[in-house]
Short mmCIF file of C-alpha atoms and ligand atoms in Angstrom, two decimals:
data_model
loop_
_atom_site.label_atom_id
_atom_site.label_comp_id
_atom_site.label_asym_id
_atom_site.label_seq_id
_atom_site.Cartn_x
_atom_site.Cartn_y
_atom_site.Cartn_z
CA MET Q 1 8.80 8.97 -1.77
CA THR Q 2 9.68 9.18 1.91
CA PRO Q 3 6.94 8.64 4.55
CA GLU Q 4 7.65 12.18 5.83
CA LYS Q 5 7.11 13.75 2.43
CA PHE Q 6 3.99 11.64 1.84
CA GLU Q 7 2.56 12.76 5.19
CA SER Q 8 3.24 16.43 4.42
CA GLN Q 9 1.50 15.98 1.05
CA ILE Q 10 -1.53 14.48 2.80
CA GLN Q 11 -1.57 17.47 5.16
CA TRP Q 12 -1.33 19.86 2.18
CA LEU Q 13 -4.29 18.18 0.44
CA ILE Q 14 -6.39 18.40 3.59
CA ASN Q 15 -5.42 22.01 4.25
CA GLN Q 16 -6.36 22.93 0.67
CA GLY Q 17 -9.79 21.40 1.14
CA PHE Q 18 -9.44 18.49 -1.26
CA THR Q 19 -11.90 15.64 -0.91
CA VAL Q 20 -10.08 12.31 -1.10
CA VAL Q 21 -12.14 9.42 -2.47
CA THR Q 22 -11.31 5.95 -3.74
CA LEU Q 23 -11.41 5.29 -7.47
CA LYS Q 24 -14.47 3.10 -7.00
CA GLU Q 25 -16.19 5.98 -5.16
CA TYR Q 26 -15.06 8.40 -7.88
CA PHE Q 27 -16.76 6.39 -10.63
CA ALA Q 28 -19.85 5.88 -8.49
CA ILE Q 29 -20.18 9.63 -7.87
CA LYS Q 30 -19.62 10.36 -11.53
CA LYS Q 31 -22.21 7.81 -12.58
CA LYS Q 32 -24.78 9.09 -10.10
CA SER Q 33 -24.40 12.83 -10.58
CA GLY Q 34 -22.46 13.06 -13.84
CA PHE Q 35 -20.29 15.60 -12.08
CA ILE Q 36 -17.19 15.60 -9.90
CA ASN Q 37 -16.15 18.52 -7.75
CA GLU Q 38 -12.83 19.73 -9.11
CA ARG Q 39 -11.29 19.55 -5.64
CA THR Q 40 -11.74 15.77 -5.58
CA ILE Q 41 -8.62 13.63 -5.69
CA VAL Q 42 -7.92 9.91 -5.81
CA LEU Q 43 -4.76 8.41 -4.32
CA THR Q 44 -3.68 5.14 -5.92
CA PHE Q 45 -0.85 2.76 -5.04
CA ASP Q 46 0.37 0.07 -7.43
CA ASP Q 47 1.78 -3.47 -7.12
CA GLY Q 48 0.81 -4.35 -3.55
CA TRP Q 49 4.17 -3.70 -1.89
CA LYS Q 50 4.57 -4.53 1.79
CA ASP Q 51 5.18 -0.89 2.73
CA HIS Q 52 1.67 -0.06 1.51
CA TYR Q 53 0.54 -1.97 4.58
CA SER Q 54 3.31 -0.94 6.98
CA THR Q 55 3.69 2.74 5.99
CA VAL Q 56 0.89 4.00 3.75
CA PHE Q 57 -2.06 2.35 5.52
CA PRO Q 58 -1.22 3.73 9.02
CA LEU Q 59 -0.83 7.26 7.58
CA LEU Q 60 -4.13 7.04 5.71
CA LYS Q 61 -5.86 5.87 8.87
CA LYS Q 62 -4.24 8.68 10.89
CA TYR Q 63 -5.93 11.24 8.60
CA GLY Q 64 -9.15 9.30 8.02
CA LEU Q 65 -8.45 8.89 4.29
CA LYS Q 66 -9.17 6.08 1.87
CA ALA Q 67 -7.20 5.09 -1.21
CA THR Q 68 -7.18 2.60 -4.07
CA PHE Q 69 -4.57 -0.16 -4.21
CA PHE Q 70 -3.85 -2.02 -7.43
CA ILE Q 71 -2.73 -5.52 -6.52
CA VAL Q 72 -0.59 -7.86 -8.65
CA ALA Q 73 -2.66 -10.94 -7.82
CA GLY Q 74 0.04 -13.53 -8.50
CA SER Q 75 2.57 -11.79 -6.20
CA VAL Q 76 0.43 -11.63 -3.06
CA GLY Q 77 2.29 -13.18 -0.12
CA SER Q 78 5.70 -13.35 -1.79
CA SER Q 79 8.84 -11.59 -0.50
CA SER Q 80 8.25 -7.83 -0.67
CA TYR Q 81 4.50 -7.99 -1.30
CA MET Q 82 1.57 -7.80 1.08
CA ASP Q 83 -0.18 -11.05 2.02
CA TRP Q 84 -3.93 -11.74 1.93
CA PRO Q 85 -4.59 -11.05 5.65
CA GLN Q 86 -2.98 -7.59 5.28
CA ILE Q 87 -4.98 -6.86 2.13
CA LEU Q 88 -8.19 -8.02 3.79
CA GLU Q 89 -7.50 -5.87 6.85
CA MET Q 90 -7.04 -2.82 4.60
CA GLN Q 91 -10.18 -3.65 2.67
CA ALA Q 92 -12.15 -3.94 5.95
CA ALA Q 93 -10.88 -0.43 6.81
CA GLY Q 94 -12.43 0.92 3.62
CA MET Q 95 -9.51 0.69 1.20
CA ASP Q 96 -10.37 -0.10 -2.40
CA MET Q 97 -8.55 -3.17 -3.76
CA GLU Q 98 -8.41 -3.50 -7.53
CA SER Q 99 -6.47 -5.49 -10.16
CA HIS Q 100 -3.02 -4.84 -11.57
CA SER Q 101 -2.77 -8.19 -13.47
CA LEU Q 102 -1.39 -11.56 -12.36
CA THR Q 103 2.34 -11.16 -13.03
CA HIS Q 104 2.82 -7.53 -14.15
CA PRO Q 105 3.83 -7.98 -17.84
CA LYS Q 106 3.62 -5.29 -20.53
CA LEU Q 107 0.30 -6.53 -21.93
CA THR Q 108 0.87 -5.24 -25.47
CA THR Q 109 4.14 -7.11 -25.85
CA ILE Q 110 3.18 -10.64 -24.83
CA ASP Q 111 1.02 -13.31 -26.47
CA ARG Q 112 -2.59 -12.12 -26.55
CA LYS Q 113 -3.89 -15.28 -24.96
CA GLN Q 114 -1.57 -14.61 -22.06
CA SER Q 115 -2.74 -11.00 -21.86
CA LEU Q 116 -6.33 -12.15 -21.59
CA LYS Q 117 -5.39 -14.59 -18.82
CA GLU Q 118 -3.61 -11.81 -16.92
CA ILE Q 119 -6.70 -9.59 -17.13
CA LYS Q 120 -9.33 -12.26 -16.38
CA GLU Q 121 -7.64 -14.45 -13.83
CA SER Q 122 -6.35 -11.60 -11.71
CA LYS Q 123 -9.95 -10.39 -11.34
CA GLN Q 124 -11.08 -13.90 -10.39
CA VAL Q 125 -8.31 -14.50 -7.86
CA LEU Q 126 -8.87 -11.11 -6.22
CA GLU Q 127 -12.66 -11.51 -6.12
CA ASP Q 128 -12.31 -14.99 -4.59
CA HIS Q 129 -10.23 -13.58 -1.73
CA LEU Q 130 -11.94 -10.21 -1.32
CA LYS Q 131 -15.45 -11.66 -1.61
CA GLY Q 132 -16.59 -8.67 -3.59
CA PRO Q 133 -16.45 -7.11 -7.06
CA VAL Q 134 -13.14 -6.02 -8.55
CA SER Q 135 -14.09 -3.57 -11.26
CA ILE Q 136 -11.03 -1.44 -12.10
CA PHE Q 137 -7.84 -2.52 -13.85
CA ALA Q 138 -4.47 -0.80 -13.87
CA TYR Q 139 -2.36 -1.60 -16.96
CA PRO Q 140 1.12 -2.80 -15.85
CA PHE Q 141 3.61 -0.07 -16.87
CA GLY Q 142 0.60 1.74 -18.44
CA TYR Q 143 0.81 -0.40 -21.61
CA TYR Q 144 -2.45 -0.82 -23.53
CA ASP Q 145 -3.91 -0.72 -27.04
CA GLN Q 146 -7.39 -1.12 -28.50
CA GLN Q 147 -7.34 -4.90 -28.21
CA ILE Q 148 -6.25 -4.79 -24.57
CA ILE Q 149 -8.98 -2.24 -23.78
CA GLN Q 150 -11.54 -4.60 -25.33
CA MET Q 151 -10.25 -7.53 -23.28
CA VAL Q 152 -10.55 -5.45 -20.09
CA LYS Q 153 -14.13 -4.52 -21.01
CA ASP Q 154 -15.06 -8.11 -21.93
CA ALA Q 155 -13.63 -9.36 -18.64
CA GLY Q 156 -16.22 -7.24 -16.86
CA TYR Q 157 -14.23 -4.31 -15.60
CA ASP Q 158 -15.93 -0.89 -15.53
CA ALA Q 159 -12.80 1.21 -15.91
CA ALA Q 160 -9.03 1.07 -16.30
CA VAL Q 161 -6.14 3.38 -15.49
CA THR Q 162 -2.79 4.11 -17.07
CA VAL Q 163 0.02 6.47 -16.04
CA SER Q 164 0.99 9.79 -17.54
CA GLY Q 165 3.72 9.37 -20.10
CA MET Q 166 2.61 5.87 -21.15
CA ASN Q 167 0.39 6.43 -24.21
CA ALA Q 168 -0.59 9.47 -22.14
CA GLY Q 169 -4.24 8.63 -22.59
CA TYR Q 170 -4.19 10.11 -26.10
CA LEU Q 171 -4.88 6.74 -27.65
CA MET Q 172 -8.56 5.88 -27.73
CA ARG Q 173 -9.85 9.00 -26.10
CA LYS Q 174 -13.39 7.86 -26.77
CA ASP Q 175 -12.79 5.12 -24.19
CA LYS Q 176 -12.04 7.62 -21.48
CA ALA Q 177 -13.10 5.34 -18.62
CA PHE Q 178 -10.62 2.74 -19.85
CA THR Q 179 -7.69 5.11 -20.34
CA CYS Q 180 -7.78 7.18 -17.17
CA ILE Q 181 -4.51 9.01 -16.71
CA ARG Q 182 -2.76 9.21 -13.38
CA TYR Q 183 0.10 11.38 -12.31
CA ALA Q 184 3.00 9.55 -10.74
CA LEU Q 185 4.57 11.08 -7.63
CA GLU Q 186 7.93 9.60 -6.82
CA GLY Q 187 9.19 11.99 -4.22
CA ARG Q 188 11.12 14.66 -6.08
CA GLU Q 189 8.05 16.69 -7.00
CA ASP Q 190 6.42 19.56 -5.20
CA LEU Q 191 2.74 18.69 -4.90
CA GLU Q 192 1.57 22.28 -5.15
CA THR Q 193 3.43 22.72 -8.45
CA VAL Q 194 1.99 19.47 -9.79
CA ALA Q 195 -1.51 20.54 -8.72
CA ARG Q 196 -1.10 23.80 -10.63
CA LEU Q 197 0.30 22.05 -13.66
CA LYS Q 198 -2.65 19.69 -13.73
CA ARG Q 199 -4.97 22.65 -13.28
CA PHE Q 200 -6.73 21.43 -10.19
CA TYR Q 201 -5.19 24.17 -8.09
CA PRO Q 202 -5.31 27.91 -8.91
ZN1 ZN E 1 2.88 -1.73 -11.48
#
């Protein structure tokens, strides 16, 4: 995704009258009113890459938008990842910082004790730095199963997200809040076509 294309997509969303909220806000609205306007959209960014600070953050500020960032807690400050001061600056500007594990493994393929550590300790590390609740988890690569969902719940998260294509959210539909599907935009797509496909645009 180029910055130019991302900016034109932001402009398209605004022109179409979409309301952009963070995922934390989305769940809060849903909990309070039990209803979400269909023209509500959540922008999420995974892994905590440096360009989320240098490129995405300035563009979001330019248009007065907020987004949710899923941070790989164990990678903060290393090579191509954001550091804590950058993450804190974004949080102070209203960005929603949530957990994307400690080291980004496929949680269903590693030792279950290690999976639990990834889920619990990432929350702890993030909360220690952010000085506030981290309540949403993004499964690395979208990998989850019933046991992983249970671990995420037991660790105290309120919700979890996957990506379309990975289990596609069909598994454990009864746990909808823990298998929220996202649509990945990588730059080749036309946002209007995607919006139609997903039926949130006529
Ligand atoms: Zn990731």
